[in-house]
Coordinates of C-alpha atoms in Angstrom, one line a residue:
X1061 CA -28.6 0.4 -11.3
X1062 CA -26.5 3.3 -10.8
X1063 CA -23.3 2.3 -8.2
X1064 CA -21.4 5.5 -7.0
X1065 CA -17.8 5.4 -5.9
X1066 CA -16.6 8.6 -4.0
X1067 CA -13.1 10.1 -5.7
X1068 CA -11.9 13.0 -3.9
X1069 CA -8.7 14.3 -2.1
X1070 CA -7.6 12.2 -0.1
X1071 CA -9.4 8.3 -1.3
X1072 CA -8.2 6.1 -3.0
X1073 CA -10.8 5.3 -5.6
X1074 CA -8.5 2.3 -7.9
X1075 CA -6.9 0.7 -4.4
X1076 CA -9.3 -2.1 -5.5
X1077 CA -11.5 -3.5 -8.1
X1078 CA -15.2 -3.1 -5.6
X1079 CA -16.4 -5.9 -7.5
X1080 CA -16.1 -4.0 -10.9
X1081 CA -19.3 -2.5 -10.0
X1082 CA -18.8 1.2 -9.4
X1083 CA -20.3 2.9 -12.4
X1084 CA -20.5 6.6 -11.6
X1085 CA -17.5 8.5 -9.8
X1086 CA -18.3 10.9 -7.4
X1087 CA -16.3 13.9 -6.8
X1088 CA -16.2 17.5 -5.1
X1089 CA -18.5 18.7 -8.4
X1090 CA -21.3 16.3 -8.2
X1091 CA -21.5 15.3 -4.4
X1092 CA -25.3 16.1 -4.8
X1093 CA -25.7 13.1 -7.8
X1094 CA -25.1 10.8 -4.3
X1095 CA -29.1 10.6 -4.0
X1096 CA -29.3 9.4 -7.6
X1097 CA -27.6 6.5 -6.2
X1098 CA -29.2 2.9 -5.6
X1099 CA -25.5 2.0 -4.0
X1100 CA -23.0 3.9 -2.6
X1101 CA -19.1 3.1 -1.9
X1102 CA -17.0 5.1 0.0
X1103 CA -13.1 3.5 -0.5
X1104 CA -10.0 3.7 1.7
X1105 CA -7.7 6.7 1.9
X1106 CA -7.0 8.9 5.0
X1107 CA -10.6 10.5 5.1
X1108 CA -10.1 11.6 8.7
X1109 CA -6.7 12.5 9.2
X1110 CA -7.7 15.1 6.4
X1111 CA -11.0 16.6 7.8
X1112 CA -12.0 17.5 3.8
X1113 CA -15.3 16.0 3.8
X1114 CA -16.4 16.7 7.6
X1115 CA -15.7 20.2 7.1
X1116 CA -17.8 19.9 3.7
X1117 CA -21.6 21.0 4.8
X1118 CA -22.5 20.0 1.4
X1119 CA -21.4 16.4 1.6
X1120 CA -22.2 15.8 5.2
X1121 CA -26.0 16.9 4.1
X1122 CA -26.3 15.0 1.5
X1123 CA -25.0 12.0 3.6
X1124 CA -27.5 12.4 6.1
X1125 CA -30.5 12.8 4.1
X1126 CA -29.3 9.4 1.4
X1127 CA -31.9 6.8 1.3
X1128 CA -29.8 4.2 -0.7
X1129 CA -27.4 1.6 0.4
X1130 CA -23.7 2.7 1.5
X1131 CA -20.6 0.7 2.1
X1132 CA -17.7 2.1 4.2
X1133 CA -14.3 0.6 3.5
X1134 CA -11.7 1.1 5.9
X1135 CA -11.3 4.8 6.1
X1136 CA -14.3 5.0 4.8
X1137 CA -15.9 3.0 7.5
X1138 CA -14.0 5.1 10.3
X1139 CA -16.1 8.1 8.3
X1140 CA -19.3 6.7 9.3
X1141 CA -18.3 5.9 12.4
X1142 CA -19.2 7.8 15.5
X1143 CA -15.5 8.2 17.3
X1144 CA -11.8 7.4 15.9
X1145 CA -9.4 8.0 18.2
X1146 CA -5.7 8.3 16.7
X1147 CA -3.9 9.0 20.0
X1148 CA -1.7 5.8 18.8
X1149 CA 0.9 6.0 21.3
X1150 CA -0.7 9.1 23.0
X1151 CA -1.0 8.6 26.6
X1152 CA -4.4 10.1 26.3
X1153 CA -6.9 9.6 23.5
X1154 CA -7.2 12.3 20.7
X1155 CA -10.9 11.4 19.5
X1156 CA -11.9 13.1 16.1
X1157 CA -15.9 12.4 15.2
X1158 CA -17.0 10.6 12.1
X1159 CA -20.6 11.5 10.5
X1160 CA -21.9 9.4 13.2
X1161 CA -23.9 6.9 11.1
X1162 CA -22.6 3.8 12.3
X1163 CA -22.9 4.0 16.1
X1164 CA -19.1 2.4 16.2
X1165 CA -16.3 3.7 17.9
X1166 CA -12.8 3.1 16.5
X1167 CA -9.5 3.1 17.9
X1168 CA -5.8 2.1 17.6
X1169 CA -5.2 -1.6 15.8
X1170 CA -2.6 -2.0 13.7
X1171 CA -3.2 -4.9 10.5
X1172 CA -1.5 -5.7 7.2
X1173 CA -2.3 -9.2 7.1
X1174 CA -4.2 -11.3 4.1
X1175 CA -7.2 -12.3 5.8
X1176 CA -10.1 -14.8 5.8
X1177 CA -13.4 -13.2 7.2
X1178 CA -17.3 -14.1 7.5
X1179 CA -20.6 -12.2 7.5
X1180 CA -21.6 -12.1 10.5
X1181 CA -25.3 -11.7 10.4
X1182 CA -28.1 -12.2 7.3
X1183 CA -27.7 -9.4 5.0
X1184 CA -27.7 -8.5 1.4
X1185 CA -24.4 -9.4 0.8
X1186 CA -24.2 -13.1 2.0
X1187 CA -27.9 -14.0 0.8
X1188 CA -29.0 -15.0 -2.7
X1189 CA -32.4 -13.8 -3.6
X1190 CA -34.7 -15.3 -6.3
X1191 CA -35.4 -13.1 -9.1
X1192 CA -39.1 -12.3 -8.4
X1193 CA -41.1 -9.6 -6.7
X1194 CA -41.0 -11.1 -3.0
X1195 CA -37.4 -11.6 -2.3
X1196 CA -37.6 -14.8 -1.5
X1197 CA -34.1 -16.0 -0.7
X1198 CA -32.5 -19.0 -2.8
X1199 CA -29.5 -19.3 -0.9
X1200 CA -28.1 -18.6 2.5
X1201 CA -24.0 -18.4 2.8
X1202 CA -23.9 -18.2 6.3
X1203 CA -20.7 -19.1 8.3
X1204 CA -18.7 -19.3 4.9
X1205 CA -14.9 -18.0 4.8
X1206 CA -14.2 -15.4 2.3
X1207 CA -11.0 -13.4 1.5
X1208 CA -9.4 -9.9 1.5
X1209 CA -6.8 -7.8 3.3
X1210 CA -6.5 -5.3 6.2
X1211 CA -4.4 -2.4 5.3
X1212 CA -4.8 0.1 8.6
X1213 CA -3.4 1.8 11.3
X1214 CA -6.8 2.2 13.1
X1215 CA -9.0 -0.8 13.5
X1216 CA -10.3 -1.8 16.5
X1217 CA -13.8 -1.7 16.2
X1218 CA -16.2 -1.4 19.0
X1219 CA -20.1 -1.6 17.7
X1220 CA -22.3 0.2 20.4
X1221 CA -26.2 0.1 19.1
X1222 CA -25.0 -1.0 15.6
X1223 CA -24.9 -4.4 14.6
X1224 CA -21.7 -6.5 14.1
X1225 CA -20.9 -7.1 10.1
X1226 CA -17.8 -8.8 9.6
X1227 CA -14.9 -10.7 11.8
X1228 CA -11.5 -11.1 10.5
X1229 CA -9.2 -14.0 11.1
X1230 CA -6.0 -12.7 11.3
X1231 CA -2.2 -14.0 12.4
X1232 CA -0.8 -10.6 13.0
X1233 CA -1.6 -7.4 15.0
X1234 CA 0.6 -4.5 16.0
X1235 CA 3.8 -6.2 13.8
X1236 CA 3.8 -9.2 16.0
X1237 CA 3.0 -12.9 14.9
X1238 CA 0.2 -14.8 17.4
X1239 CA 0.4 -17.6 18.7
X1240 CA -2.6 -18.6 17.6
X1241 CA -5.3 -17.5 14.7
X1242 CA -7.3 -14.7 16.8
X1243 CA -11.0 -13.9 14.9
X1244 CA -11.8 -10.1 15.7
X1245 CA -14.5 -7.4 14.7
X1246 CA -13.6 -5.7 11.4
X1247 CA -17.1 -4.4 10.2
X1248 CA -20.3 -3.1 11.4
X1249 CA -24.0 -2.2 10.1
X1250 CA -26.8 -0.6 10.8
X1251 CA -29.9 -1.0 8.2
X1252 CA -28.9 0.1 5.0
X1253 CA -25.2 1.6 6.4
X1254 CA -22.3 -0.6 6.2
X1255 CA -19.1 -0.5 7.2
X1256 CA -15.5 -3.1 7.4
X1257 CA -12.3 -2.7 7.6
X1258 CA -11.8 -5.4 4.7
X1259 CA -10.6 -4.7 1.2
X1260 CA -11.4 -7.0 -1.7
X1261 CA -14.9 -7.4 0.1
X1262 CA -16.7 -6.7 -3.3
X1263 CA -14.4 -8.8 -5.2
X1264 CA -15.6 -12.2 -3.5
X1265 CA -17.8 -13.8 -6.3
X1266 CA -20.5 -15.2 -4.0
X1267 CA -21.0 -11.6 -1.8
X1268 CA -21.1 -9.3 -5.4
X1269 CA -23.8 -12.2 -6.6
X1270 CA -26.1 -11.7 -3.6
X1271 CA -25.3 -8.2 -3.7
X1272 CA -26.7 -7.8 -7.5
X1273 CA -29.4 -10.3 -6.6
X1274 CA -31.0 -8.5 -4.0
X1275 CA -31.3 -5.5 -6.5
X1276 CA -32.5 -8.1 -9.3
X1277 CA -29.5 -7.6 -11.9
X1278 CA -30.1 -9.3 -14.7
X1279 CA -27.3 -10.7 -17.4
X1280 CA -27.7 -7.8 -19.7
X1281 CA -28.0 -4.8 -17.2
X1282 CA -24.7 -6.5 -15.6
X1283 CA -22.9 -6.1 -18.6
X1284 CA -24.3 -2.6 -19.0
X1285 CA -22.8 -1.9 -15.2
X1286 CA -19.5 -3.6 -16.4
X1287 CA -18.7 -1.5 -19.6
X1288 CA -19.8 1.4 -17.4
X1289 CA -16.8 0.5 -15.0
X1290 CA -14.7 -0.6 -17.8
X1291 CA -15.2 3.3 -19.3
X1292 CA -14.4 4.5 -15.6
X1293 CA -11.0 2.7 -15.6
X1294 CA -9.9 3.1 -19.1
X1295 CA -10.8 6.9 -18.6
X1296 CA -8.5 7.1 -15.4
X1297 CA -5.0 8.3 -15.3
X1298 CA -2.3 6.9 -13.8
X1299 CA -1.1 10.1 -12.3
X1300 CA -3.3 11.3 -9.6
X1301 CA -2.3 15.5 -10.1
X1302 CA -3.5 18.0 -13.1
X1303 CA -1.2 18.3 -15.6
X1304 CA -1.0 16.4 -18.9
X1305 CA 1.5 13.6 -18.9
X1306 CA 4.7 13.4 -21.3
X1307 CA 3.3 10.4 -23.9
X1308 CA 7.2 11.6 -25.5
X1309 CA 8.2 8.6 -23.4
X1310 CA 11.9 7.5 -24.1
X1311 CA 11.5 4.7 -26.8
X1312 CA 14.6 1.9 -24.9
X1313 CA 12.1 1.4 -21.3
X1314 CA 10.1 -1.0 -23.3
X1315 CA 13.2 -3.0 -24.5
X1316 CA 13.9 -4.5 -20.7
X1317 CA 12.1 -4.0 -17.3
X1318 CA 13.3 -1.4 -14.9
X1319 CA 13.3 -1.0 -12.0
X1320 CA 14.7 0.3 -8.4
X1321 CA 15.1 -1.3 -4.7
X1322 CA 15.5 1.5 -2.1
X1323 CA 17.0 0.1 1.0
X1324 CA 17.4 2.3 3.9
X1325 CA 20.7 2.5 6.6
X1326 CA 17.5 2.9 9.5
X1327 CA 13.4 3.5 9.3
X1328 CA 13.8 7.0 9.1
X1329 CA 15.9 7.1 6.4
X1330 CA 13.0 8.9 3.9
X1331 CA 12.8 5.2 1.9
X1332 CA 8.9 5.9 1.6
X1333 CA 8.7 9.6 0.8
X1334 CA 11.5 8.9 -1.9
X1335 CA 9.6 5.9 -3.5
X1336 CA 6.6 8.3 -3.6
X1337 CA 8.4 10.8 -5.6
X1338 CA 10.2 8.6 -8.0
X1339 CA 6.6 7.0 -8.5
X1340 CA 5.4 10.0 -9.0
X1341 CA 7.8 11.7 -11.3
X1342 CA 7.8 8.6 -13.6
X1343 CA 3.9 8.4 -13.5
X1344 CA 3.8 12.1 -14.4
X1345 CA 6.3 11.1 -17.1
X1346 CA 3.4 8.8 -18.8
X1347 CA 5.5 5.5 -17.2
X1348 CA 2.8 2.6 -15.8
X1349 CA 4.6 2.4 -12.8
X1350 CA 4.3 -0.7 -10.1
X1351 CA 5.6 -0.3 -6.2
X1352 CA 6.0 -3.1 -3.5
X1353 CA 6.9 -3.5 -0.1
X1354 CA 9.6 -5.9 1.2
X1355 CA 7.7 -7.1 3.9
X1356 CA 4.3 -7.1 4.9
X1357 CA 3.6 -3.6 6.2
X1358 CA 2.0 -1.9 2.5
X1359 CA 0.7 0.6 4.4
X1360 CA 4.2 2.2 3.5
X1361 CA 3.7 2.2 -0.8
X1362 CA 0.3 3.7 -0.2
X1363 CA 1.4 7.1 -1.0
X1364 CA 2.7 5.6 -4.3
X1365 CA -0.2 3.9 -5.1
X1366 CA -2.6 7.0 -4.1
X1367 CA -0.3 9.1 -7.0
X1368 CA -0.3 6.4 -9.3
X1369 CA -4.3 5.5 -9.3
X1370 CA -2.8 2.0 -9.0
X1371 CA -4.6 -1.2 -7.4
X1372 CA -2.8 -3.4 -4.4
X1373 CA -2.9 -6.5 -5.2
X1374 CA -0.6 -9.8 -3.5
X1375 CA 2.3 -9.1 -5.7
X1376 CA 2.6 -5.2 -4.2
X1377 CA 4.1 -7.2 -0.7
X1378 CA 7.1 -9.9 -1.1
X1379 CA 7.3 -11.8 2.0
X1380 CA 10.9 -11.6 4.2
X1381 CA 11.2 -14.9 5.3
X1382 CA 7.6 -15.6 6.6
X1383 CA 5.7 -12.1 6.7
X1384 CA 4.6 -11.2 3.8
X1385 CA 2.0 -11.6 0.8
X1386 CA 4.0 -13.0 -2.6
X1387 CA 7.0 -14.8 -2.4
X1388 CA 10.8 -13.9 -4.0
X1389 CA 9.6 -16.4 -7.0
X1390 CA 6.2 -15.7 -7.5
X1391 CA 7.6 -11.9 -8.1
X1392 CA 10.3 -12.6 -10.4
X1393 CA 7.7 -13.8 -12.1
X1394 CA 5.1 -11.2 -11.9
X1395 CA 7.9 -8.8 -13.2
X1396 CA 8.3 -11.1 -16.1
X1397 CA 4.9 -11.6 -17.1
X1398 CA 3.1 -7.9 -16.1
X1399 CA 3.0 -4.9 -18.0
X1400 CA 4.7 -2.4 -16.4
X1401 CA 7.6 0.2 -17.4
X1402 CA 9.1 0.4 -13.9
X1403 CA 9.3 -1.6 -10.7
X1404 CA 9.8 0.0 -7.4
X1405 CA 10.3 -1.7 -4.3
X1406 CA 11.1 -0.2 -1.0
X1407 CA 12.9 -1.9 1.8
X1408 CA 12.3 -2.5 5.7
X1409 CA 13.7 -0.9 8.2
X1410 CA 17.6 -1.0 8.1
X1411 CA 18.8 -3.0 5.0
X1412 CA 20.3 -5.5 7.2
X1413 CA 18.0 -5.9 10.3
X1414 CA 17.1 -9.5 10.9
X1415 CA 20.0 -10.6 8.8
X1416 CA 21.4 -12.6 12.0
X1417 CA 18.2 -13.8 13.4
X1418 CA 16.9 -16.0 10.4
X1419 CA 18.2 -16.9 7.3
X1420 CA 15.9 -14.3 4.7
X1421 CA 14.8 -12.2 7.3
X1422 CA 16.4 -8.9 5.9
X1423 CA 15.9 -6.5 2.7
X1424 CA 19.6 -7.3 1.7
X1425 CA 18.7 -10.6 1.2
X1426 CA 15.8 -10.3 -0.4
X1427 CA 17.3 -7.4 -2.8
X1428 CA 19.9 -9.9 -3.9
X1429 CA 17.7 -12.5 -4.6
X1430 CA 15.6 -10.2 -6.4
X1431 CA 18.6 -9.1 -8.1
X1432 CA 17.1 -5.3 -9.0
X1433 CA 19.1 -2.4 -9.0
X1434 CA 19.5 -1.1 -5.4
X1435 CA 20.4 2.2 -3.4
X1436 CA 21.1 2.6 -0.2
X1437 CA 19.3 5.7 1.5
X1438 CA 20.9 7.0 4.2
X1439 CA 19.0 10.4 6.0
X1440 CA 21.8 13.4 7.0
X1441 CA 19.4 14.3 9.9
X1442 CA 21.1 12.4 12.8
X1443 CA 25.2 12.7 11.5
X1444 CA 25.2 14.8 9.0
X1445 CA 26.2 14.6 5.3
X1446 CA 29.3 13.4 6.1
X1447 CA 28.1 10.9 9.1
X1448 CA 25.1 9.7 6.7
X1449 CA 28.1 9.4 3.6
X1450 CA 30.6 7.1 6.0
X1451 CA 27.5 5.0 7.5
X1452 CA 25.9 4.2 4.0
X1453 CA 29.5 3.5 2.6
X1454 CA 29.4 0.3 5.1
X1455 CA 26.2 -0.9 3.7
X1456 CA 26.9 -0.6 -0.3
X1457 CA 30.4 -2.7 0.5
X1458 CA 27.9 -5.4 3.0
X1459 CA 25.6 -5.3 -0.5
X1460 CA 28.5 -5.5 -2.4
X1461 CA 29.9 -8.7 -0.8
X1462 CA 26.7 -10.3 -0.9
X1463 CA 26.0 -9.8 -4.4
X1464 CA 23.3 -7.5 -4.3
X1465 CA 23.4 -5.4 -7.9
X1466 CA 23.8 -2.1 -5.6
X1467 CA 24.2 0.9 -7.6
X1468 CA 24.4 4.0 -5.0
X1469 CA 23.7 6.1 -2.7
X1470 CA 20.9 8.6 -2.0
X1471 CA 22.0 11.1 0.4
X1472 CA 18.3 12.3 1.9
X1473 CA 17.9 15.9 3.7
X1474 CA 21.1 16.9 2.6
X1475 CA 21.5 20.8 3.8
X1476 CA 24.7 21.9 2.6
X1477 CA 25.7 22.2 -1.2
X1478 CA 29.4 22.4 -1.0
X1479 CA 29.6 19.6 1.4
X1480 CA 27.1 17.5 -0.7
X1481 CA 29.4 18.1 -3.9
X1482 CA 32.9 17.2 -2.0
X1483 CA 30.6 13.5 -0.6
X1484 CA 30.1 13.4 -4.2
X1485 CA 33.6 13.6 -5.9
X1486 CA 35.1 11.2 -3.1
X1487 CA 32.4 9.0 -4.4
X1488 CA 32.8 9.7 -8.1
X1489 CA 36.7 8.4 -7.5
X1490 CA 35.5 5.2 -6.1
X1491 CA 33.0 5.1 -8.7
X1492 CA 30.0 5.0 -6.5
X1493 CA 27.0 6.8 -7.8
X1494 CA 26.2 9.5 -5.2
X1495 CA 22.4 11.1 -5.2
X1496 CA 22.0 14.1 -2.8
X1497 CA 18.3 15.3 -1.9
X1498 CA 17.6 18.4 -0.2
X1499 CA 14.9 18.7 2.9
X1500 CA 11.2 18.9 1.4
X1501 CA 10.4 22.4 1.2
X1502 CA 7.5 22.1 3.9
X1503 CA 7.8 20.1 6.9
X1504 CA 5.8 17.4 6.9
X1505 CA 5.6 14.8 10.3
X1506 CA 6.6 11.7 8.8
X1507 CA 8.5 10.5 12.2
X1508 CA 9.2 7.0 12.6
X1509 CA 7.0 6.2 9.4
X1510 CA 8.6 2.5 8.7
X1511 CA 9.2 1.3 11.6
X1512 CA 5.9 2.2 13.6
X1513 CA 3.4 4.6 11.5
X1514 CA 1.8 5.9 14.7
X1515 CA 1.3 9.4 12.6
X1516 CA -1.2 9.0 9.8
X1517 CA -0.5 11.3 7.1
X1518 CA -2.5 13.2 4.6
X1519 CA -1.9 11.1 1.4
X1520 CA -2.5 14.0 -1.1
X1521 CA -0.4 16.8 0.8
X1522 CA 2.5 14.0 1.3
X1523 CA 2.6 13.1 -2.5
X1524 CA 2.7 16.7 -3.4
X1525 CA 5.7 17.1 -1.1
X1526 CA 7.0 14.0 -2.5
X1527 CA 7.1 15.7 -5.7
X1528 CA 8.8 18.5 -5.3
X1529 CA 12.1 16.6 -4.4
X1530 CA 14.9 17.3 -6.9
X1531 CA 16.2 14.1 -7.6
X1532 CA 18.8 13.6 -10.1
X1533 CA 19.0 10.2 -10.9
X1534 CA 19.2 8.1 -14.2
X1535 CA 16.3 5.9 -13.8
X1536 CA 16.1 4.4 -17.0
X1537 CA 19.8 2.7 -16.7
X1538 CA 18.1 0.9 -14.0
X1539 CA 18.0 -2.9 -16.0
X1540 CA 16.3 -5.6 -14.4
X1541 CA 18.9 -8.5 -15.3
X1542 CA 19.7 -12.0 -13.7
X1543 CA 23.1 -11.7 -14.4
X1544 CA 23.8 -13.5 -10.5
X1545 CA 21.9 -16.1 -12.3
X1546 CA 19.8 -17.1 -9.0
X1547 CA 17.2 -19.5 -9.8
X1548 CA 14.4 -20.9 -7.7
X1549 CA 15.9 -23.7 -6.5
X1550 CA 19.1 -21.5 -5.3
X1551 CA 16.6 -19.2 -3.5
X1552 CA 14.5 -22.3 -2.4
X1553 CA 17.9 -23.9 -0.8
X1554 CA 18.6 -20.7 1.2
X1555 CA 15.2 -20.9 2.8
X1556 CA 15.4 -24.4 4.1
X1557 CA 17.4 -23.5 7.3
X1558 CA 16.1 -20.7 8.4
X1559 CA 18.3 -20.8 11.9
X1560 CA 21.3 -21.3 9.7
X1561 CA 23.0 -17.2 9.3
X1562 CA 26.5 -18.8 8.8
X1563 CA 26.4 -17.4 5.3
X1564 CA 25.6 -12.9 6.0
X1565 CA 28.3 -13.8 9.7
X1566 CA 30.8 -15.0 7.4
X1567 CA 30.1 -11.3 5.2
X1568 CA 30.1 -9.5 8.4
X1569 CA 33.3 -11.2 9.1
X1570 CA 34.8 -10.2 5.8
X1571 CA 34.1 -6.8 5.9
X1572 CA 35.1 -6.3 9.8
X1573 CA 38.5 -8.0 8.3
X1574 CA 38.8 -5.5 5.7
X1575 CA 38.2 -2.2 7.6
X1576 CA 40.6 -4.2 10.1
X1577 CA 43.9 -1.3 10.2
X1578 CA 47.0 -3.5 10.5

C-alpha cells in the first residue's frame, strides 16, 4: 500500500504524525506519482492564501483525474472545497475557489481548542472490516468520541451536496469561552474525497485500524509501511530552506537547556515574526529547536514550526490560567525530560494584560513561573525608538519586581542607527541588555497578528522574511535555571484564588511609588 503525503511550499508535511502512515512524499518533482497512490493526504499549511497549487495545471489535473482515496486536513480540506471566503473582518466576502471536489463552502471560524469529535456517518475510517474478499465489517464505531485539535482561522463549514464527515465539540470560538459545549461541522465527504478540519485524525488508534482494515493490511506489510515512514522522518531536516546546516554546533548547549520567552509591550510588537527568525536561525544552525505559545492561540508558532519541520503536540501551548493545552508544571517537565537544544516561547498580547483580572491570567506571570530567560519586545512603529525604549523600560522593572529572570530588550523596526546606538549605551549604563532590529526588508501584512489574525499569511514567504532579520543576540547564555526555586506546590498555591490579584496590585503599587517624583 503506497500512502502519499503532499510536501510543497506552503504545507506543513511534519505538523503531525497522519497515523505514521505516509510512506511516499510528494513534492513539485513528482506530483504525477499521485495516481500511483492507494491513499492520499493532503496536510495543513496556508494552501490558499498562497495560490501555488491552484495556479499549478499540472497538479490540479492530476487531482481531478485520481481514482484513490484522499484526505483533506485543514487547509487541505479548504483545497478541496468549492468556496473559502477569507473576508474575516471584511464587510463583504472575498471568496477564493478551491479545486471544487468537496461541494463545501468555507468561511470565517476562528478555533485553537483540544477537541473531542465523532464520525458522523459509516465510512472507512470508523468501520472495521474482516480480512476476507467481501468486506464484511467486524465492527462498527459509530457515535464514539475521539480526539484532536483545531488550529484555523477559517472553519465554518457549510456541506452543500456533500455529505457531513466529522463534528467537533468544542468550548471556544472566535477567542471567547461558551457557555456551554457547542458540537459543530468540522469535516465533510463525498465518495472517496475527504475532508476535516481536525488534526491528529490519523493518530486515533481505532480510525488508522479501520482505515488499514478496509485496505486489508496485514502485520508484515504494516511494518513495511512503518519503516517506510520511519526512513521519511529520519531523512527530514529540521530546517525547512536549502542550505546545509552548521553540525559545528557549539559543544556548552548540551550541558544545560536553553531557552527564550519573548514577551511583548502590545500584540503588534513583532513577538511572532521574531520567534520565527530565532527558530529559524538556530534550526539553520543544526539546533533541534522547540517553540510554544503562552496561551492557547498556536496558530501564532506556526511559522516556527513550518521552518523547523517540527510536530505540535500539547506541550507547544501552556495554558494562562484556564486557556490553554499543557500546564506551567507539566512543561517544566517536558523541558526536563525532552530532547531539545533550545526552548522558545512567545508571549500574549501585552506581557501584563489580564494581570488584574485573574490571578495567572498574563505572560508575566506565567514567564516567572516558568522561570526562562525573558525579553521584552517593544515595536518603534507607534513612538518611536525612543517612545518604544521608555515604554519597555516600565515592563523589564514590572518583570523585575515580580521575579521574572528578564534579560532585555528587543527594540523591533528600529529605523535610525545613531538613535538605536544612543537607546543602547543608556541601557548598557544600567546594565540592561539592549537588541535593536531593523524593519524586514519587504513589507509583509502581519497587522494585528496576535491579538486577532484576521490576515492569513503565506507561511514560506513570512519565514523567509523572518530570516533575514539581523539579530544580535547571545542565545546560548540563555540558561534554563530554577534559581527562584518555584516548585509545584508554589505555583499550585497561586492558582487556588484565581479572583485574588492582591499580589501583581501590590507590584503595580511599588513601581508607581518608585517613578513617584518627590
Amino acid at each position: 500500500m503506497e500512502i502519499g503525503l503532499l510536501s510543497v511550499k506552503n504545507t506543513l508535511p511534519f505538523f503531525e504524525n497522519f497515523g505514521n502512515l505516509p510512506t511516499k512524499l510528494i513534492s513539485e518533482s513528482n506530483i504525477k506519482d499521485i495516481n500511483d497512490l492507494d491513499f492520499f493526504i493532503i496536510p495543513g499549511g496556508s494552501l490558499i492564501e498562497c495560490n501555488d497549487l491552484l495556479n499549478n495545471n499540472e497538479f490540479t489535473s492530476t487531482m481531478s483525474n485520481y481514482q484513490g482515496y484522499i484526505l483533506g486536513i485543514c487547509s487541505g480540506f479548504q483545497l478541496l472545497s468549492y468556496n473559502i471566503d477569507i473576508g474575516r473582518k471584511s464587510q463583504t466576502p472575498i471568496l477564493k475557489k478551491g479545486l471544487g471536489l468537496l461541494d463545501v463552502n468555507i468561511a470565517p471560524l476562528i478555533c485553537t481548542d483540544r477537541v473531542n469529535f465523532k464520525i458522523e456517518d459509516k465510512t472507512l475510517f470508523n468501520t472495521l472490516y474482516k480480512s476476507d474478499k467481501n468486506n464484511n465489517v467486524l465492527k462498527n464505531n459509530y457515535n464514539k468520541l475521539y480526539e484532536g485539535f483545531h488550529c484555523h482561522t477559517y472553519g465554518h463549514i457549510t456541506p452543500e451536496n456533500s455529505k457531513v464527515f466529522t463534528k467537533s465539540i468544542v468550548n471556544k470560538l472566535n477567542y471567547k469561552m461558551l457557555e456551554t459545549s457547542n458540537e459543530l461541522i468540522s469535516g465533510a465527504y463525498d465518495g472517496k474525497i475527504y475532508g476535516t478540519m481536525i488534526h491528529n485524525f490519523l493518530d486515533n488508534k481505532n480510525i488508522k485500524e479501520s482505515l488499514l482494515s478496509k485496505f486489508k493490511i496485514k502485520e508484515d506489510e504494516l511494518k513495511e509501511i512503518t519503516d517506510k515512514n520511519q526512513k521519511i522522518k529520519l531523512n527530514s531536516k529540521k530546517y525547512r530552506f536549502n542550505g546545509k546546516t552548521d553540525i559545528n554546533k557549539i559543544d556548552n548547549i548540551k550541558k544545560a537547556k536553553k531557552g527564550i520567552i519573548l514577551l511583548g509591550t502590545g500584540s503588534e510588537s513583532g513577538k511572532t515574526f521574531i520567534t520565527t527568525s530565532i527558530a529559524g536561525k538556530l534550526a539553520e544552525k543544526g539546533y533541534k529547536v522547540f517553540s510554544a505559545k503562552i496561551g492557547p492561540d498556536v496558530r501564532d508558532i506556526v511559522p516556527s514550526l513550518y521552518i523547523t519541520n517540527e510536530t505540535m503536540t500539547k506541550y507547544n501551548s501552556i495554558k494562562i490560567y484556564d486557556r490553554g493545552w499543557s500546564t506551567i508544571s507539566e512543561f517544566k517537565k517536558y523541558i526536563e525530560t525532552s530532547d531539545y537544544d533550545y526552548y522558545i516561547i512567545e508571549g500574549v498580547m501585552g506581557a501584563f494584560t489580564g494581570c488584574l483580572n485573574k490571578a495567572g491570567y498574563s505572560s508575566a506571570e506565567i514567564a516567572k513561573f516558568l522561570n526562562i530567560p525573558t525579553y521584552v519586545v517593544s515595536s518603534c512603529s507607534k513612538s518611536g525608538i525612543e517612545g518604544a525604549y521608555i515604554e519597555s523600560l516600565i515592563y523589564y522593572k514590572l518583570l523585575e519586581k515580580i521575579g521574572a529572570d528578564v534579560k532585555g530588550i528587543i527594540l523591533n523596526k528600529t529605523y535610525n542607527d545613531r538613535i538605536a546606538e544612543k537607546v543602547k549605551k543608556i541601557g548598557d549604563l544600567s546594565d540592561i541588555d539592549i537588541i535593536p532590529i531593523k524593519k524586514a526588508k519587504q513589507n509583509i501584512n502581519i497587522k494585528n497578528r496576535g491579538l486577532m489574525p484576521e490576515i492569513e499569511i503565506d507561511y514560506d514567504l513570512f519565514c523567509k522574511l523572518a530570516l533575514e532579520l539581523d539579530i544580535n543576540m547571545d542565545l546560548f547564555n540563555m540558561t534554563i535555571n530554577n534559581k527562584n526555586n518555584l516548585n509545584d506546590e508554589i505555583i499550585q498555591k497561586y492558582f487556588e484564588n484565581s479572583d485574588d490579584t492582591t499580589y501583581l496590585e501590590q507590584k503595580i503599587q511599588e513601581l508607581s511609588q518608585s517613578l513617584k517624583i518627590i
